[in-house]
């Protein structure tokens, strides 16, 4: 009798099985759907980007329409602005993360900072551009590479705060207690013990931040603006790879569009490399 | 002799004590200094946020003063007569995000279900990483891909089909009215869907994995199918977390700039058809800010930015509260 009820012939059982079959198929299809976008985007990007990739891209300036040229000035501009942004944003982020994890883990201030930081983490980057425009560009009266760097730094800070806090929280308290028991003051304990234990994870955070800002376009549009030429002057408009891609892709000129694809490929490769290295480091630090 | 020895020993220990006190004093100073420096850095995070709010309000003030509440409901956007209204970009922002969510939420949840319940263990990591790589691709790549590959494809293959299929259906015919431009609200929505899919997937996967195995095993033990376990055990348990993840993705979609700017068409009007070009708040700012002449024009664009920030702030704050609630529950 029991066998009869639970047997495959029961209509209820059949309908449950059918429902399960349908939804599970949908799950497979959804995964295929999601992954095929990745394949499609990367496929087209490599196809279009590689055809324009040559030594010239890295050695020549951006051309006027119709002439040959490369992407040297935007690449250098991006590198310099990213570097300065990390230089400003990392210490701030690490210190703030240290406060959240070490000094004020259960503070009211920390709860608020954590909440606000999480919001800044996914706040629209174009708003950051407007903010820096208001406080720097409008005050100084001209666009500049400094403003672009500051805008990127504003994006770096929340990423670094978050990962620093997370990684320091993972450091076992026994390490801290051991340091305290031999009379190490708290600041030295943090610098010599906690930072060292969390180092890999904190570097991961910085790498992720670099990956994040190396593709950012919106905050640079009206801070660093763009520059057709080489410049050493961070007080002047500086060209950057994403902004050049934006400008060139929307232009009607064929060779500009090709350079845009090549630039897009360079950025994507850089970002993917950074996130793979970051993942590798992060995976190492989480294991023990 | 003994006395002298004692004396000298005492002197040494006094000197030592003074030394010690000095070192301790220095350490104490360093300690307090470091503590205050980290505290100041934490406060900087708050300063950044208030700085953003203050500078946006300050910049938007002339426009808000001139147009008042009408700024929110007027459609005209005319730099020549200097008459600006924000409703068209607001509408575009909301509609594109809605389209994105309609597609990305179910697909993302199903992928998360696949990753947590169906996927063989050896495949879990590669698929998870692939999805996260999709999240790491900068938005400008989605934009250029959308402009050169996706929009022409939609224009030639998908949109004519949509127009033909729904042209005679009452409500849908308005939605799919007009010529197939390729670029427009629908294209932007679809690109956004691809962009936010990884966020939804990775957050829901994380919260699905947080379900205690005992609960799932109990349900399986009762004879539940995988779908029934997902629907009646996993989903109810993780509901707050999933909602939080979806809101987080919505926050991203609302504020996304580059992917949308390429394919939206930048037309300041509200059209019933989702095939028509439109604009979003972020695309308007990206397209027009550097070319804006006149204080009122600039100020109106900053006012748009303020509106965007307020909307995303509310959505993101809600998302964080939801995720915090889930964590609190998992913690206890």
XYZ file of C-alpha atoms in Angstrom:
620
model
C 0.000 0.000 0.000
C 2.718 2.448 1.044
C 4.633 1.596 -2.081
C 1.565 2.283 -4.188
C 1.093 5.776 -2.679
C 4.666 6.878 -3.128
C 4.962 5.174 -6.477
C 5.712 7.051 -9.679
C 2.155 6.540 -10.842
C 0.727 8.951 -8.263
C -0.405 12.112 -10.074
C 0.764 14.333 -7.212
C 4.203 12.820 -7.323
C 4.356 13.167 -11.091
C 3.393 16.826 -10.973
C 5.965 17.550 -8.264
C 8.579 15.830 -10.318
C 7.583 17.751 -13.417
C 7.766 21.046 -11.571
C 11.159 20.129 -10.250
C 12.326 19.135 -13.708
C 11.167 22.415 -15.233
C 12.730 24.634 -12.595
C 15.996 22.747 -12.587
C 16.184 23.055 -16.372
C 15.589 26.771 -15.924
C 18.492 26.905 -13.482
C 20.783 25.276 -16.052
C 19.538 27.596 -18.780
C 19.995 30.669 -16.588
C 23.605 29.727 -15.883
C 24.248 29.151 -19.572
C 22.605 32.498 -20.326
C 24.757 34.326 -17.774
C 27.991 32.726 -18.884
C 27.317 33.206 -22.576
C 27.272 36.984 -22.038
C 30.731 36.784 -20.555
C 31.896 34.730 -23.537
C 30.203 37.070 -26.013
C 31.584 40.268 -24.525
C 35.109 38.953 -24.078
C 35.003 37.287 -27.497
C 34.063 40.455 -29.361
C 36.476 42.498 -27.272
C 39.422 40.241 -28.066
C 38.458 40.001 -31.714
C 38.141 43.744 -32.215
C 40.879 44.740 -29.801
C 43.665 42.440 -30.902
C 43.430 43.467 -34.531
C 44.460 46.988 -33.542
C 47.046 45.997 -30.967
C 50.574 46.901 -31.997
C 53.676 48.524 -30.616
C 52.474 51.822 -31.981
C 49.591 51.846 -29.484
C 52.085 52.089 -26.642
C 54.546 54.484 -28.237
C 52.500 57.145 -30.010
C 50.135 59.898 -28.941
C 46.424 59.948 -29.697
C 46.022 60.973 -33.332
C 43.806 63.576 -34.915
C 41.017 61.924 -36.900
C 42.259 60.254 -40.053
C 45.879 59.877 -38.957
C 47.650 56.949 -37.382
C 48.529 57.049 -33.742
C 48.490 55.302 -30.417
C 47.293 55.623 -26.871
C 50.495 56.559 -25.076
C 49.292 59.766 -23.411
C 46.013 58.313 -22.065
C 47.803 55.197 -20.801
C 50.374 57.262 -18.927
C 47.661 59.648 -17.725
C 45.611 56.760 -16.360
C 48.634 55.213 -14.660
C 49.679 58.465 -13.004
C 46.197 59.378 -11.817
C 45.561 55.851 -10.534
C 48.883 55.900 -8.701
C 48.179 59.221 -7.008
C 44.640 58.131 -6.157
C 45.963 54.984 -4.484
C 48.621 57.046 -2.720
C 45.920 59.283 -1.232
C 43.205 56.720 -0.720
C 45.101 53.758 0.723
C 46.485 55.308 3.928
C 43.137 56.925 4.657
C 41.287 53.686 4.027
C 43.711 51.536 6.000
C 43.613 53.880 9.003
C 39.832 54.114 8.962
C 39.559 50.335 8.604
C 41.956 49.978 11.528
C 39.744 52.127 13.686
C 36.669 50.080 12.774
C 38.344 46.746 13.473
C 40.764 47.500 16.306
C 39.681 50.483 18.357
C 36.020 51.003 17.881
C 34.711 47.620 16.829
C 31.521 48.069 18.848
C 31.387 51.887 18.898
C 28.386 53.860 17.834
C 30.711 55.859 15.560
C 31.902 52.657 13.901
C 28.381 51.479 13.216
C 27.611 54.746 11.478
C 30.913 54.828 9.579
C 30.461 51.214 8.470
C 26.963 51.946 7.197
C 27.982 55.110 5.355
C 31.058 53.404 3.944
C 28.935 50.591 2.528
C 26.743 53.166 0.840
C 29.731 55.041 -0.584
C 30.993 51.695 -1.862
C 28.146 51.478 -4.354
C 27.253 55.151 -4.717
C 27.048 56.337 -8.335
C 30.529 57.312 -9.438
C 29.232 60.188 -11.543
C 28.076 61.874 -8.337
C 31.651 61.622 -7.054
C 32.690 63.427 -10.235
C 30.194 66.208 -9.565
C 31.401 66.466 -5.957
C 35.054 66.873 -6.963
C 34.052 69.266 -9.729
C 32.368 71.451 -7.111
C 35.175 71.383 -4.558
C 38.185 71.491 -6.901
C 37.466 72.350 -10.532
C 34.972 75.109 -9.777
C 37.248 76.588 -7.109
C 40.441 76.465 -9.170
C 38.685 77.524 -12.301
C 40.114 74.808 -14.538
C 40.084 71.052 -15.024
C 43.154 69.235 -13.759
C 44.814 65.892 -13.274
C 44.823 66.524 -9.528
C 41.056 66.751 -9.511
C 40.856 63.471 -11.436
C 43.148 61.799 -8.907
C 41.109 63.070 -5.974
C 37.897 61.821 -7.597
C 39.439 58.378 -8.009
C 40.770 58.501 -4.431
C 37.228 59.090 -3.161
C 36.327 55.798 -4.837
C 39.396 53.990 -3.472
C 38.734 54.877 0.191
C 35.546 52.840 0.798
C 36.968 49.747 -0.931
C 40.116 49.811 1.189
C 38.198 50.582 4.404
C 35.978 47.598 3.824
C 38.690 45.048 3.028
C 41.016 46.313 5.769
C 38.278 45.971 8.347
C 37.255 42.523 7.100
C 40.829 41.251 7.069
C 41.709 42.656 10.497
C 38.564 41.102 11.939
C 39.773 37.727 10.678
C 43.013 38.031 12.676
C 42.539 35.808 15.746
C 42.307 37.673 19.049
C 44.818 35.279 20.615
C 47.537 36.934 18.510
C 46.540 40.331 19.897
C 46.446 38.986 23.444
C 49.853 37.393 23.049
C 51.259 40.722 21.852
C 49.621 42.550 24.731
C 50.922 40.031 27.246
C 54.537 40.808 26.405
C 53.795 44.448 26.991
C 53.424 45.702 23.446
C 51.407 48.915 23.303
C 48.283 48.737 21.221
C 49.548 50.807 18.326
C 52.645 48.633 17.992
C 50.542 45.492 18.350
C 48.425 46.680 15.422
C 51.400 47.676 13.285
C 53.634 44.700 14.022
C 51.147 41.876 14.584
C 47.705 42.597 13.196
C 48.845 44.273 9.974
C 51.356 41.529 9.357
C 48.775 38.799 9.804
C 46.286 40.565 7.548
C 48.796 41.801 4.992
C 47.818 39.585 2.061
C 44.172 40.469 2.457
C 44.883 44.164 2.739
C 46.995 44.100 -0.429
C 44.089 42.306 -2.093
C 41.861 45.195 -1.102
C 44.195 47.735 -2.669
C 44.434 45.667 -5.858
C 40.650 45.440 -6.034
C 40.479 49.190 -5.584
C 42.960 49.682 -8.434
C 40.905 47.325 -10.605
C 37.813 49.293 -9.739
C 39.205 52.724 -10.599
C 41.175 51.739 -13.684
C 37.920 51.404 -15.599
C 36.129 54.351 -14.026
C 35.088 56.922 -16.581
C 32.287 58.935 -15.062
C 34.279 60.630 -12.273
C 37.008 61.689 -14.731
C 34.747 63.235 -17.351
C 34.547 66.594 -15.669
C 37.530 66.525 -13.360
C 40.548 65.502 -15.434
C 38.661 66.095 -18.687
C 40.852 65.055 -21.616
C 43.956 66.148 -23.425
C 45.012 65.370 -26.960
C 48.643 65.875 -26.092
C 51.323 64.750 -23.744
C 51.446 66.603 -20.457
C 53.606 66.457 -17.373
C 51.478 69.048 -15.703
C 48.991 67.577 -13.258
C 47.514 71.049 -12.957
C 46.288 70.843 -16.539
C 43.670 68.538 -18.051
C 45.060 65.015 -18.327
C 43.808 62.376 -20.709
C 42.892 58.947 -19.399
C 42.188 55.680 -21.136
C 38.480 55.377 -20.241
C 37.674 58.945 -21.245
C 39.532 58.532 -24.544
C 37.608 55.324 -25.201
C 34.372 57.183 -24.501
C 35.279 60.005 -26.851
C 36.701 57.842 -29.629
C 33.937 55.233 -29.585
C 31.256 57.880 -30.024
C 33.174 59.597 -32.842
C 32.270 58.934 -36.471
C 35.873 58.130 -37.452
C 36.780 54.536 -38.170
C 40.364 54.645 -36.878
C 39.293 56.351 -33.661
C 36.728 53.613 -33.097
C 39.403 50.976 -33.644
C 41.659 52.650 -31.096
C 38.720 52.703 -28.692
C 38.382 48.929 -29.001
C 42.099 48.469 -28.454
C 41.978 50.696 -25.387
C 38.999 48.742 -24.103
C 40.962 45.521 -24.497
C 43.944 46.947 -22.603
C 41.742 48.059 -19.708
C 39.897 44.761 -19.554
C 43.112 42.728 -19.573
C 44.536 44.920 -16.818
C 41.388 44.640 -14.713
C 41.094 40.885 -15.200
C 44.767 40.397 -14.344
C 44.392 42.515 -11.216
C 41.301 40.691 -10.034
C 42.867 37.288 -10.671
C 45.997 38.253 -8.698
C 43.780 39.691 -5.966
C 41.728 36.505 -5.841
C 44.895 34.421 -5.636
C 46.241 36.497 -2.743
C 42.869 36.638 -1.038
C 42.421 32.888 -1.331
C 45.788 32.395 0.337
C 45.023 34.627 3.263
C 41.616 33.136 3.958
C 42.765 29.539 4.150
C 44.432 29.346 7.596
C 79.887 49.176 52.136
C 76.634 47.471 52.040
C 74.998 50.763 52.384
C 76.935 52.248 49.471
C 76.204 49.275 47.293
C 72.596 49.674 48.157
C 72.805 53.351 47.427
C 74.394 52.876 44.034
C 71.957 50.124 43.194
C 69.196 52.486 44.169
C 70.604 55.229 41.979
C 70.827 52.874 39.047
C 67.280 51.741 39.545
C 66.133 55.318 39.831
C 67.872 56.171 36.565
C 66.361 53.042 35.084
C 62.966 54.011 36.328
C 63.278 57.463 34.829
C 64.312 55.853 31.563
C 61.451 53.466 31.758
C 59.014 56.229 32.482
C 60.309 58.128 29.492
C 59.923 55.171 27.173
C 56.486 54.422 28.524
C 55.541 58.045 28.158
C 56.674 58.007 24.552
C 54.812 54.808 23.829
C 51.711 56.183 25.474
C 51.925 59.319 23.361
C 52.428 57.264 20.220
C 49.535 55.080 21.184
C 47.111 57.944 21.720
C 48.326 59.659 18.575
C 47.759 56.542 16.487
C 44.351 56.011 18.009
C 43.320 59.554 17.208
C 44.729 59.367 13.693
C 42.702 56.231 12.916
C 39.641 57.811 14.463
C 40.131 60.894 12.324
C 40.435 58.697 9.224
C 37.157 56.997 10.129
C 35.550 60.400 10.483
C 36.872 61.327 7.026
C 34.465 58.735 5.589
C 31.609 60.691 7.127
C 33.135 63.947 5.921
C 33.215 62.618 2.355
C 29.528 61.760 2.495
C 28.490 65.066 3.996
C 30.803 66.821 1.555
C 29.042 65.136 -1.345
C 25.614 66.083 -0.024
C 26.619 69.635 0.828
C 28.396 70.346 -2.462
C 25.503 68.929 -4.488
C 22.946 70.985 -2.613
C 25.141 74.064 -2.941
C 25.616 73.520 -6.671
C 21.974 72.699 -7.275
C 20.682 75.659 -5.277
C 20.274 78.180 -8.166
C 18.258 75.696 -10.217
C 16.140 74.565 -7.300
C 15.463 78.168 -6.366
C 14.485 79.100 -9.910
C 12.256 76.124 -10.727
C 11.259 74.938 -7.266
C 9.203 71.813 -7.099
C 8.367 72.074 -10.807
C 11.886 70.898 -11.553
C 10.765 67.435 -10.536
C 7.688 67.285 -12.750
C 8.487 69.327 -15.870
C 9.501 67.539 -19.025
C 11.045 70.362 -21.031
C 14.829 70.518 -21.085
C 15.786 73.532 -23.097
C 19.276 75.031 -22.783
C 18.365 77.884 -25.143
C 15.445 79.255 -23.151
C 17.126 77.967 -19.970
C 14.084 76.039 -18.901
C 14.835 72.747 -17.256
C 12.755 69.907 -15.870
C 13.941 66.572 -14.601
C 11.037 64.223 -15.147
C 12.297 62.708 -18.434
C 15.678 61.621 -17.019
C 14.053 60.424 -13.801
C 11.572 58.400 -15.823
C 14.359 56.944 -17.989
C 16.436 56.038 -14.957
C 13.567 54.230 -13.291
C 12.308 52.428 -16.399
C 15.740 51.189 -17.516
C 16.445 49.945 -13.994
C 13.071 48.228 -13.840
C 13.709 46.409 -17.129
C 17.115 45.385 -15.822
C 15.661 44.065 -12.573
C 12.828 42.194 -14.305
C 15.402 40.173 -16.225
C 18.335 39.999 -13.857
C 16.505 39.043 -10.642
C 14.974 35.745 -11.797
C 18.023 34.794 -13.856
C 20.400 35.676 -11.021
C 18.381 33.698 -8.478
C 18.302 30.682 -10.749
C 22.052 30.840 -11.290
C 22.553 31.069 -7.530
C 20.264 28.059 -7.133
C 22.308 26.187 -9.719
C 25.551 27.076 -7.964
C 24.383 26.027 -4.506
C 22.222 22.999 -5.234
C 22.868 21.496 -8.639
C 26.387 22.273 -9.698
C 28.987 19.518 -9.225
C 31.561 20.586 -6.661
C 34.470 20.772 -9.086
C 32.544 23.137 -11.351
C 31.340 25.447 -8.586
C 34.486 27.520 -8.265
C 35.107 28.105 -11.994
C 31.508 29.121 -12.670
C 31.460 31.331 -9.593
C 34.697 33.008 -10.653
C 33.428 33.490 -14.201
C 30.305 35.219 -12.913
C 32.418 37.431 -10.673
C 34.704 38.320 -13.577
C 31.591 39.530 -15.357
C 31.098 41.843 -12.369
C 34.671 43.100 -12.643
C 34.475 44.215 -16.272
C 34.431 48.032 -16.291
C 31.135 49.546 -17.302
C 32.640 51.364 -20.275
C 33.323 47.966 -21.872
C 29.631 47.152 -21.614
C 28.957 50.521 -23.181
C 31.202 50.130 -26.200
C 30.031 46.546 -26.678
C 26.430 47.679 -26.422
C 26.947 50.435 -28.960
C 28.814 48.469 -31.621
C 27.520 44.928 -31.174
C 24.372 44.685 -29.114
C 22.390 47.675 -30.413
C 22.818 46.790 -34.122
C 21.886 43.203 -33.325
C 18.720 44.317 -31.543
C 17.894 46.721 -34.347
C 18.201 44.145 -37.077
C 16.878 41.024 -35.423
C 15.033 41.491 -32.162
C 13.183 44.796 -32.428
C 11.490 44.197 -35.825
C 10.294 40.903 -34.408
C 8.941 42.605 -31.267
C 7.167 45.242 -33.343
C 5.647 42.613 -35.628
C 4.648 40.310 -32.788
C 3.063 42.857 -30.469
C 1.918 45.457 -32.999
C -1.686 44.370 -32.711
C -1.857 43.511 -29.039
C -3.637 46.367 -27.183
C -1.284 47.436 -24.378
C 1.928 45.965 -25.713
C 1.604 47.777 -29.038
C 2.295 51.089 -27.268
C 5.289 49.597 -25.510
C 6.800 48.430 -28.781
C 5.759 51.319 -30.966
C 7.896 53.132 -33.510
C 10.834 52.274 -35.698
C 13.630 50.002 -34.462
C 16.355 52.507 -33.579
C 18.616 49.966 -31.940
C 19.555 52.407 -29.228
C 16.926 53.356 -26.672
C 15.354 52.537 -23.334
C 15.055 48.807 -23.961
C 18.676 48.399 -25.070
C 19.906 50.319 -22.046
C 17.738 48.182 -19.781
C 19.087 44.979 -21.275
C 22.720 46.097 -20.933
C 22.017 47.042 -17.322
C 20.510 43.600 -16.775
C 23.735 41.961 -17.941
C 25.707 44.312 -15.707
C 23.808 43.728 -12.475
C 23.316 40.000 -13.020
C 26.656 39.132 -11.349
C 25.864 41.258 -8.282
C 22.556 39.533 -7.743
C 24.076 36.130 -8.396
C 27.017 36.439 -6.060
C 25.033 37.927 -3.179
C 22.224 35.388 -3.448
C 24.747 32.582 -3.722
C 26.417 33.786 -0.537
C 23.158 34.010 1.379
C 21.930 30.664 -0.001
C 25.130 29.075 1.235
C 24.501 30.528 4.675
C 21.377 28.393 5.119
C 22.155 25.780 7.806
C 22.525 22.410 6.055
C 20.375 20.771 8.754
C 17.329 22.665 7.530
C 17.831 21.585 3.946
C 18.653 18.020 4.899
C 15.524 17.806 7.013
C 13.447 18.877 4.034
C 15.218 16.463 1.714
C 14.664 13.780 4.322
C 10.939 14.389 4.132
C 11.144 13.676 0.424
C 11.106 17.224 -0.920
C 12.371 17.828 -4.422
C 15.243 20.240 -4.985
C 12.808 22.908 -6.145
C 10.650 22.462 -3.075
C 13.676 22.794 -0.824
C 14.707 25.964 -2.643
C 11.215 27.424 -2.669
C 9.990 26.520 0.819
C 13.203 26.317 2.862
C 16.066 28.265 1.280
C 14.124 31.237 -0.057
C 12.031 31.963 3.069
C 15.126 31.633 5.243
C 17.186 34.007 3.104
C 14.438 36.389 2.049
C 15.850 39.498 3.720
C 19.278 38.791 2.300
C 17.956 38.289 -1.209
C 15.939 41.493 -1.013
C 19.039 43.267 0.242
C 21.070 41.931 -2.671
C 18.415 42.921 -5.178
C 18.249 46.438 -3.751
C 22.023 46.685 -3.893
C 21.913 45.740 -7.560
C 19.094 48.230 -8.105
C 21.290 50.918 -6.559
C 23.991 50.046 -9.052
C 21.590 50.059 -11.972
C 20.113 53.439 -11.036
C 23.500 55.102 -10.850
C 25.225 53.352 -13.728
C 26.586 55.870 -16.195
C 28.845 54.665 -18.970
C 27.043 51.503 -20.042
C 23.848 53.499 -20.401
C 25.234 56.690 -21.942
C 26.399 54.832 -25.043
C 23.071 53.241 -25.895
C 20.302 55.441 -24.475
C 20.130 58.012 -27.287
C 20.030 61.079 -25.022
C 16.549 62.308 -25.905
C 14.802 64.426 -23.282
C 11.313 63.147 -23.663
C 9.023 60.560 -22.197
C 7.755 58.080 -24.706
C 5.317 55.252 -24.145
C 7.444 53.016 -26.308
C 10.458 51.335 -24.757
C 12.057 51.129 -28.194
C 12.323 54.927 -28.350
C 15.474 56.775 -27.324
C 15.340 58.371 -23.904
C 17.780 59.499 -21.291
C 18.714 58.784 -17.710
C 19.971 61.105 -15.022
C 23.542 59.844 -15.199
C 23.611 59.802 -19.011
C 22.354 63.380 -19.139
C 25.072 64.549 -16.773
C 27.793 62.608 -18.608
C 26.697 63.895 -22.000
C 26.016 67.523 -21.212
C 28.028 68.621 -18.192
C 31.250 69.660 -19.910
C 29.326 71.413 -22.658
C 26.895 73.179 -20.369
C 27.051 76.936 -20.847
C 25.604 79.205 -18.220
C 25.235 78.813 -14.495
C 21.611 77.736 -14.594
C 22.338 74.886 -17.003
C 25.235 73.597 -14.873
C 23.197 74.026 -11.744
C 20.288 72.064 -13.241
C 22.648 69.200 -14.081
C 23.997 69.209 -10.531
C 20.403 69.199 -9.290
C 19.893 66.057 -11.382
C 22.943 64.580 -9.655
C 21.446 65.451 -6.289
C 18.195 63.697 -7.189
C 20.145 60.635 -8.319
C 22.160 60.610 -5.113
C 19.060 60.873 -2.945
C 17.325 58.032 -4.807
C 20.336 55.710 -4.702
C 21.065 56.626 -1.092
C 17.581 55.535 -0.049
C 17.757 52.326 -2.068
C 21.255 51.431 -0.835
C 20.455 52.278 2.772
C 17.438 50.004 2.576
C 19.608 47.261 1.055
C 22.173 47.547 3.843
C 19.512 47.448 6.536
C 18.119 44.262 5.011
C 21.539 42.610 4.825
C 22.300 43.696 8.384
C 19.074 42.084 9.533
C 20.054 38.825 7.846
C 23.495 38.898 9.439
C 22.000 39.598 12.838
C 19.766 36.570 12.421
C 22.609 34.343 11.282
C 24.702 35.567 14.176
C 22.252 34.464 16.835
